Short mmCIF file of C-alpha atoms in Angstrom, two decimals:
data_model
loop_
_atom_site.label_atom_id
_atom_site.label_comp_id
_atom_site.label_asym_id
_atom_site.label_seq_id
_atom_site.Cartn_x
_atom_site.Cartn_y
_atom_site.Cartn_z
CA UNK N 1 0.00 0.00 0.00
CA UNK N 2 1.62 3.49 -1.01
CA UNK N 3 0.97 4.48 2.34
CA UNK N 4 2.98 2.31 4.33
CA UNK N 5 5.53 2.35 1.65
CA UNK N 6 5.65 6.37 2.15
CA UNK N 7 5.45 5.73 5.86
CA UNK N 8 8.75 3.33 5.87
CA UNK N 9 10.45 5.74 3.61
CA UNK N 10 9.68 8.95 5.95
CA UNK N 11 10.54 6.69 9.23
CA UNK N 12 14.12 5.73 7.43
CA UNK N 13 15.13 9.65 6.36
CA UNK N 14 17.99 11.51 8.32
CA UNK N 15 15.02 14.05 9.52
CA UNK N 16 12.67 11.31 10.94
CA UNK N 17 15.47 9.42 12.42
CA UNK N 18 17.10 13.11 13.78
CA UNK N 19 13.51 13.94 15.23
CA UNK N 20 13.62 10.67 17.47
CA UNK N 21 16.87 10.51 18.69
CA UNK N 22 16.84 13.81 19.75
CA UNK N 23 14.68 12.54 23.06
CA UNK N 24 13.72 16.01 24.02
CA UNK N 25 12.05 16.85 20.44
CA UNK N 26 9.07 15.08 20.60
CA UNK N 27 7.83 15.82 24.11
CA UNK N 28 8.30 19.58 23.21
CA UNK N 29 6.97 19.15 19.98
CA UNK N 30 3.50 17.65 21.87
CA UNK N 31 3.34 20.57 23.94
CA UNK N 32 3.58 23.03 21.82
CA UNK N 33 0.24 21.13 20.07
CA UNK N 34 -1.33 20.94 23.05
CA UNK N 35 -0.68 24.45 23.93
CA UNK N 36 -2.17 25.23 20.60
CA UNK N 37 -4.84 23.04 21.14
CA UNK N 38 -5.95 25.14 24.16
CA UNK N 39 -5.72 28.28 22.24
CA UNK N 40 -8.63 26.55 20.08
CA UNK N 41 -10.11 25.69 22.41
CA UNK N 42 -10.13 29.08 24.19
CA UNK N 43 -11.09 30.57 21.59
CA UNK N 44 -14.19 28.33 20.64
CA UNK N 45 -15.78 28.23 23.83
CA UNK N 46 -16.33 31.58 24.10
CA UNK N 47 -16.98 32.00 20.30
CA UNK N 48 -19.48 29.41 19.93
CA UNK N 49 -21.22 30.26 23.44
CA UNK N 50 -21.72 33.65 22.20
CA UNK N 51 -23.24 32.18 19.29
CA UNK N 52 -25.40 30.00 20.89
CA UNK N 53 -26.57 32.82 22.94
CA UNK N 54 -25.21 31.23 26.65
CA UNK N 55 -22.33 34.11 27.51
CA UNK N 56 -21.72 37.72 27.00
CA UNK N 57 -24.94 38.55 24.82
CA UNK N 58 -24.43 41.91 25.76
CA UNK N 59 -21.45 42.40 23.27
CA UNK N 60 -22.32 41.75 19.54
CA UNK N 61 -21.45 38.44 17.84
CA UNK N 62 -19.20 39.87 15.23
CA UNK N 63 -17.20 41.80 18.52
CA UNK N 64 -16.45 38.10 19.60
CA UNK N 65 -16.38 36.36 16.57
CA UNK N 66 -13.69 38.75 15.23
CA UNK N 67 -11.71 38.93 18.49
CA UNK N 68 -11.09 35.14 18.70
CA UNK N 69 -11.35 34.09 15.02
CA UNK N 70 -7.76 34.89 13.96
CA UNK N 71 -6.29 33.21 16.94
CA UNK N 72 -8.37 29.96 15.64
CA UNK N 73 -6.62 30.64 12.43
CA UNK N 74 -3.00 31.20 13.82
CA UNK N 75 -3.46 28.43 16.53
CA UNK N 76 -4.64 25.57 13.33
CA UNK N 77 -1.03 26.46 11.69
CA UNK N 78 1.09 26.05 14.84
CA UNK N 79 -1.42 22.58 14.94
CA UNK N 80 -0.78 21.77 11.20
CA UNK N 81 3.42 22.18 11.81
CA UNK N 82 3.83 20.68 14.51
CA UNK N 83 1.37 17.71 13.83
CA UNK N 84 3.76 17.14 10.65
CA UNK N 85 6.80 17.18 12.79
CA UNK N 86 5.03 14.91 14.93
CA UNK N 87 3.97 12.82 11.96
CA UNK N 88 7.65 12.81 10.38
CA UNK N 89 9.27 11.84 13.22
CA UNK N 90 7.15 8.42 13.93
CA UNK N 91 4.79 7.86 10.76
CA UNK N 92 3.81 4.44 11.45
CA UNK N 93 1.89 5.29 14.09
CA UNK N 94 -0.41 8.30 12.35
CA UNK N 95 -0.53 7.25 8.99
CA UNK N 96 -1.58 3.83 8.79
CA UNK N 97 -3.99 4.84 12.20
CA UNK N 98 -7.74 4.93 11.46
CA UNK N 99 -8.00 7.47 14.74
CA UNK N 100 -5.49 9.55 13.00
CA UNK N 101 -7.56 10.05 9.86
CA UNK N 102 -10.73 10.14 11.88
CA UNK N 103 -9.14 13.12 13.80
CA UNK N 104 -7.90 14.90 10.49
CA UNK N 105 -11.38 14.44 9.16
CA UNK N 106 -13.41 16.38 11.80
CA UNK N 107 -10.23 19.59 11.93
CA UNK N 108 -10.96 19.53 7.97
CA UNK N 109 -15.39 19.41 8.80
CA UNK N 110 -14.52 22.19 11.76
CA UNK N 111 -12.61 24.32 9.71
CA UNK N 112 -15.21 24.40 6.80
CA UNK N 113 -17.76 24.99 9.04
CA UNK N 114 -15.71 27.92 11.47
CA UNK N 115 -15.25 29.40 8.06
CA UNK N 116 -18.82 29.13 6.11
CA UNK N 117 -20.63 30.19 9.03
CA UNK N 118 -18.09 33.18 11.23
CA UNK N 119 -17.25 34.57 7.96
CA UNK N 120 -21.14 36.20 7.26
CA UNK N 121 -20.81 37.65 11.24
CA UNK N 122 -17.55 39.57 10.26
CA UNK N 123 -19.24 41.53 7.65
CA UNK N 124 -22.44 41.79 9.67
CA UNK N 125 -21.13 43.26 12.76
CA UNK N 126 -24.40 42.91 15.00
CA UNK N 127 -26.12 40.80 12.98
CA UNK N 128 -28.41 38.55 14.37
CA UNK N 129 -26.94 34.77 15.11
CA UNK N 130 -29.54 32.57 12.64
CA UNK N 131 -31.11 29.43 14.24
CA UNK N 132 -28.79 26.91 12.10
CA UNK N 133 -25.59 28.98 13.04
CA UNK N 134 -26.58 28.16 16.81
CA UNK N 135 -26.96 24.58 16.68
CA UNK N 136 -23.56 24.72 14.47
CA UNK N 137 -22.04 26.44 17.35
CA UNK N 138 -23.18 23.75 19.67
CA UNK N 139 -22.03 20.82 16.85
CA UNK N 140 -18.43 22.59 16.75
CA UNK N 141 -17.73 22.56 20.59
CA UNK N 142 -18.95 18.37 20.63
CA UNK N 143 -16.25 18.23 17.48
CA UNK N 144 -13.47 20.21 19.28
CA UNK N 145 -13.95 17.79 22.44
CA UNK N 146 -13.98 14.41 19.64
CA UNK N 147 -10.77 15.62 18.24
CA UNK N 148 -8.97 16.50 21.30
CA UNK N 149 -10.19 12.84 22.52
CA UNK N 150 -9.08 11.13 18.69
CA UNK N 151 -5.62 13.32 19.35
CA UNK N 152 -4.99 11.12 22.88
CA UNK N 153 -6.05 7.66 21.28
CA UNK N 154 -4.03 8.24 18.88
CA UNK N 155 -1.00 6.75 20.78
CA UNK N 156 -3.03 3.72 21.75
CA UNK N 157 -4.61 2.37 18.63
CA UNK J 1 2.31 4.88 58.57
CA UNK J 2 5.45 6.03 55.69
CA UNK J 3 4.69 7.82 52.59
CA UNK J 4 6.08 4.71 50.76
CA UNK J 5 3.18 2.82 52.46
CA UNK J 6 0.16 5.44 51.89
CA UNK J 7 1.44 5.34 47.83
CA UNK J 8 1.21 1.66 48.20
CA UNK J 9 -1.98 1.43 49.28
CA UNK J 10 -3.11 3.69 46.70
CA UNK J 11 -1.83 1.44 44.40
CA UNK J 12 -3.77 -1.26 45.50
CA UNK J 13 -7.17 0.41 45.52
CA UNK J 14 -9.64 -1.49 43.53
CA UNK J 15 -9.93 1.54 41.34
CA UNK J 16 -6.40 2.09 40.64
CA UNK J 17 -6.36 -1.70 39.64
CA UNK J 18 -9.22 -1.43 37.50
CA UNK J 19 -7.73 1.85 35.88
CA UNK J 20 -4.61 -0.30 35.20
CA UNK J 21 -6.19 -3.31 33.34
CA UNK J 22 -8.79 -1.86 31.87
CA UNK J 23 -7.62 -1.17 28.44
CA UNK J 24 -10.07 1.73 27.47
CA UNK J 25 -9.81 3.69 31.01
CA UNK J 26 -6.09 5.17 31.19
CA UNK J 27 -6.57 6.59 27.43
CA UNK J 28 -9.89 7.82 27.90
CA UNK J 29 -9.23 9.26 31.53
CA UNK J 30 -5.96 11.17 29.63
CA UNK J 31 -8.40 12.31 27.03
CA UNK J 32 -10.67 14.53 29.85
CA UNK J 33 -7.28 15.58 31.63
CA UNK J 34 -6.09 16.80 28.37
CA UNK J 35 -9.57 18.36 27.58
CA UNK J 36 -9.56 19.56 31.35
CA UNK J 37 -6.35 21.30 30.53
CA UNK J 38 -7.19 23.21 27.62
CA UNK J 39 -10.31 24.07 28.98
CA UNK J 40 -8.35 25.55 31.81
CA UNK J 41 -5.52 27.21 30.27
CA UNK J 42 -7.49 27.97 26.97
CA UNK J 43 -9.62 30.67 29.43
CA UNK J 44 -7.19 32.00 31.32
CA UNK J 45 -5.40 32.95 28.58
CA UNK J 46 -8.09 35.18 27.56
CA UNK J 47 -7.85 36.83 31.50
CA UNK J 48 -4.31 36.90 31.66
CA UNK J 49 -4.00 38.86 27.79
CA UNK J 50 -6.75 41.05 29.23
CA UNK J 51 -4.76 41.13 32.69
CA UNK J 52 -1.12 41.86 30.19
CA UNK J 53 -3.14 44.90 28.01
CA UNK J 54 -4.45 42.66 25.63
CA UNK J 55 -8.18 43.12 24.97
CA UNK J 56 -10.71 40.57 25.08
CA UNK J 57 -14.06 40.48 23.86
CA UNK J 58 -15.25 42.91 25.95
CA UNK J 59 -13.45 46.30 28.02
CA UNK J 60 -14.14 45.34 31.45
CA UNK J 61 -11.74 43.37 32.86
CA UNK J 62 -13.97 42.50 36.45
CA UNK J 63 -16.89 41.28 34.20
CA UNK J 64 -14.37 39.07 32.06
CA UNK J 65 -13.21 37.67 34.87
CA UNK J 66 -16.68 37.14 36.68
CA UNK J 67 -17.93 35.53 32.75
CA UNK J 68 -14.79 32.96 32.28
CA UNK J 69 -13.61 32.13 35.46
CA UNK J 70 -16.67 29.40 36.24
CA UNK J 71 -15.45 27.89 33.40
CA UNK J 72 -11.53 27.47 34.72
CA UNK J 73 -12.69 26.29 37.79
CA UNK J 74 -15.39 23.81 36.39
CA UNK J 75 -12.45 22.63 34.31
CA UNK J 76 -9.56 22.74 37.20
CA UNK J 77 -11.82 20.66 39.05
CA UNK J 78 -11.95 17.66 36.44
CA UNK J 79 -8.24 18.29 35.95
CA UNK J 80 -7.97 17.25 39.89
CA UNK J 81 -10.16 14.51 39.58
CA UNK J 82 -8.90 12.83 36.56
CA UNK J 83 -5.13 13.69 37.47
CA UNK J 84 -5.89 12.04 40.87
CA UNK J 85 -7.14 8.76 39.29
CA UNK J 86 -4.75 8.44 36.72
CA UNK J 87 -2.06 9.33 39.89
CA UNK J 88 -3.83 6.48 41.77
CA UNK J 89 -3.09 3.89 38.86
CA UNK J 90 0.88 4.13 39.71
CA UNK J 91 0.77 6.31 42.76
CA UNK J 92 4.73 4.95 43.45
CA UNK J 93 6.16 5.66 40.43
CA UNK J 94 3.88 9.35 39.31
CA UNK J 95 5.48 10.57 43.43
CA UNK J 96 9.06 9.44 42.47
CA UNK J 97 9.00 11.09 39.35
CA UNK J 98 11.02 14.39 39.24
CA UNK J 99 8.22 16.41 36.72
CA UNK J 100 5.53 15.43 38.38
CA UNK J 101 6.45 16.55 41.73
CA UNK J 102 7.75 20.04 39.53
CA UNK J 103 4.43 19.66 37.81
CA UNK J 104 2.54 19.94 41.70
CA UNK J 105 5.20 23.02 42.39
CA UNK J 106 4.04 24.66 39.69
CA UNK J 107 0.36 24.71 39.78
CA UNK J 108 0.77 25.24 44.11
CA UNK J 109 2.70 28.66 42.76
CA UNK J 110 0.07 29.53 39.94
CA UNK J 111 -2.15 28.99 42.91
CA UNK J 112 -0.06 31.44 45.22
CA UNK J 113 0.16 34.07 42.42
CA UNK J 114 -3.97 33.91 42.30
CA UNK J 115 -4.13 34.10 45.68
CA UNK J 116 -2.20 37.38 45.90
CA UNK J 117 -3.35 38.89 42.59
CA UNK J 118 -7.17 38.72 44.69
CA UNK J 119 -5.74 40.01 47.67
CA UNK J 120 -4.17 43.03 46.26
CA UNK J 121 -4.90 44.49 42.89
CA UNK J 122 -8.65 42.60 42.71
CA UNK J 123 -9.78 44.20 44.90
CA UNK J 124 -9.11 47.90 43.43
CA UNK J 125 -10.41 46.24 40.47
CA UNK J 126 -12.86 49.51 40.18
CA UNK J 127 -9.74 51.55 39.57
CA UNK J 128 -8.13 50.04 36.58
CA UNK J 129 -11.35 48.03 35.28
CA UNK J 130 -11.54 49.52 31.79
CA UNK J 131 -7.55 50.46 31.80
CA UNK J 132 -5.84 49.13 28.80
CA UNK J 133 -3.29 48.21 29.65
CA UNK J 134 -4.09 47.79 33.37
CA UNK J 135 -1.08 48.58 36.06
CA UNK J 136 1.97 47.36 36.30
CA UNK J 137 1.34 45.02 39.38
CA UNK J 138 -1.54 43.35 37.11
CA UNK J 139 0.14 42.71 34.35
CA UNK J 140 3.11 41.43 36.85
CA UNK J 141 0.54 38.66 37.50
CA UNK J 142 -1.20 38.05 33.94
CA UNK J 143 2.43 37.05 33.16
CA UNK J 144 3.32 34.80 36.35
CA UNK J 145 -0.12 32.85 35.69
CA UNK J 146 0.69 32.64 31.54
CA UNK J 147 3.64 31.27 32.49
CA UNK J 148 3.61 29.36 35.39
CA UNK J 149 0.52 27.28 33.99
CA UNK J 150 2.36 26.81 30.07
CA UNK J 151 5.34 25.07 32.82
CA UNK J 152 2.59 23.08 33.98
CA UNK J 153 1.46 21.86 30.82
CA UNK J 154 5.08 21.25 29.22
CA UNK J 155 6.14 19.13 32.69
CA UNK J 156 2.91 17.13 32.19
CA UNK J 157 3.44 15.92 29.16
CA UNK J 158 7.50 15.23 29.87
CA UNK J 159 5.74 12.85 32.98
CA UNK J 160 4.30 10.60 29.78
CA UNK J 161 7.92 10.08 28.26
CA UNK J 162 9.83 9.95 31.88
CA UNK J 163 7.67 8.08 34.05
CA UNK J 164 8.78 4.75 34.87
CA UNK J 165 5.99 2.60 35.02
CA UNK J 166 4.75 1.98 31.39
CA UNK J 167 2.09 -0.30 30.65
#
């Protein structure tokens, strides 16, 4: 399968084997995700509560939405490198992992969805939250929590 | 009764042993720590920008604090209690291992620099509410907590790659 023939390859390149030996590399690597990760996640839960009408109702959703929305953005890239670093450095055990791909799966289905529906709000600066963009608020804080959990059983499966 | 002994005992709780052999509950317990975590740290990082001059999504910093800070200590709390259970599951080795006991130094001083940032500049919170960037003694703290609880994170996750019970 040209995945585990990619993933062999990766594993057996001076980078990959660099990444592992160095011990201290990975465990930094991880918390600088995780620290990302909690930027996200930050950033979501008061985002999407705002949206769903449960905190700070007094401020208009655009004021939130375009507050937190860039760090979303900046936080997915720090997520995105050093996932790949993560993913160099020990391929077998992301890319031939159904978790893994689960995980990548529901970032792609958040992103699209952080993007179709904030995007309307940040022209619309007090526009009104619609009933859909509500229960998508709700549906992106259960996917946040999925992916954090498919990120830890990742190194079990 | 020794120290040695009490961690023993732990150890041999039914519910450590069940945490142990259970394949499903060490993963899934690290799963709500981890989600505990960012939950925690993800909000105050919003209070300690504000508390640094960094605006949130709103100017009042006492009305932040009152909106978020349920949240953190919802969160803190199932960081205690999942910590505690996935402690119990090795109790001997998670004491004898040098991060984690940095890990509990840490969080007792983000808790000391909380305690003190309520005792002193809190409570003149009506002074510097709307104050961008607030005082220097606030922003002394926003940057203690930021860092003291990224420390606490980073020495977490060296405990996974140090400790030396693996199973």
């Amino acid at each position: 399968m040209f995945l585990q023939t990619f993933g062999e390859w990766l594993y057996d390149t001076p980078v990959a084997t660099g990444l592992r030996e160095t011990t201290w590399v990975i465990p930094a690597v991880q918390s600088i995700h995780i620290l990302a990760i909690a930027v996200v996640i930050g950033s979501a839960l008061v985002s999407e509560l705002r949206l769903a009408g449960v905190i700070a109702t007094d401020e208009a959703p655009g004021t939130v939405v375009r507050r937190y929305l860039p760090w979303i953005w900046r936080a997915l890239i720090v997520l995105l490198l050093s996932g790949t670093v993560l993913i160099v450095a020990e391929p077998a055990r992301t890319l031939g992992n159904t978790v893994f791909w689960i995980k990548m799966g529901l970032v792609l289905g958040a992103f699209v969805l952080t993007l179709s529906f904030r995007r309307p709000l940040l022209v619309a600066a007090d526009g009104v939250v619609s009933e859909p963009a509500k229960a998508i608020a709700w549906l992106l804080l259960v996917v946040w929590v999925v992916v954090i959990f498919c990120g830890r059983f990742i190194a079990y499966t | 009764m020794t120290l040695e002994t009490t961690l023993q005992q732990v150890y041999d709780l039914p519910i450590s042993a069940t945490i142990r052999e259970n394949v499903n509950a060490f993963p899934l317990l690290e799963s709500l720590h981890v989600l505990a975590i960012t939950l925690v740290f993800g909000t105050i990082l919003i209070v300690d920008l504000r508390l640094l001059g960094v605006g949130a999504h709103r100017r009042s910093a006492d009305r932040l604090i009152r909106e978020l800070l349920p949240f953190t200590w919802i969160a803190f709390a199932l960081a205690v209690v999942t910590g505690s259970l996935l402690f119990a599951s090795n109790a001997p080795a998670y004491a004898a291992n040098r991060e984690f006991q940095l890990k509990l130094v840490a969080i007792a001083a983000a808790g000391v620099n909380m305690l003190i940032f309520h005792a002193t500049a809190h409570r003149k919170i009506a002074g510097w509410d709307l104050d961008l960037p607030p005082p220097a003694a606030v922003r002394v703290s926003g940057f203690l907590s930021l860092l003291l609880w990224t420390v606490v994170i980073v020495l977490g996750r060296w405990i996974g790659f140090t400790l030396d019970v693996l199973f």
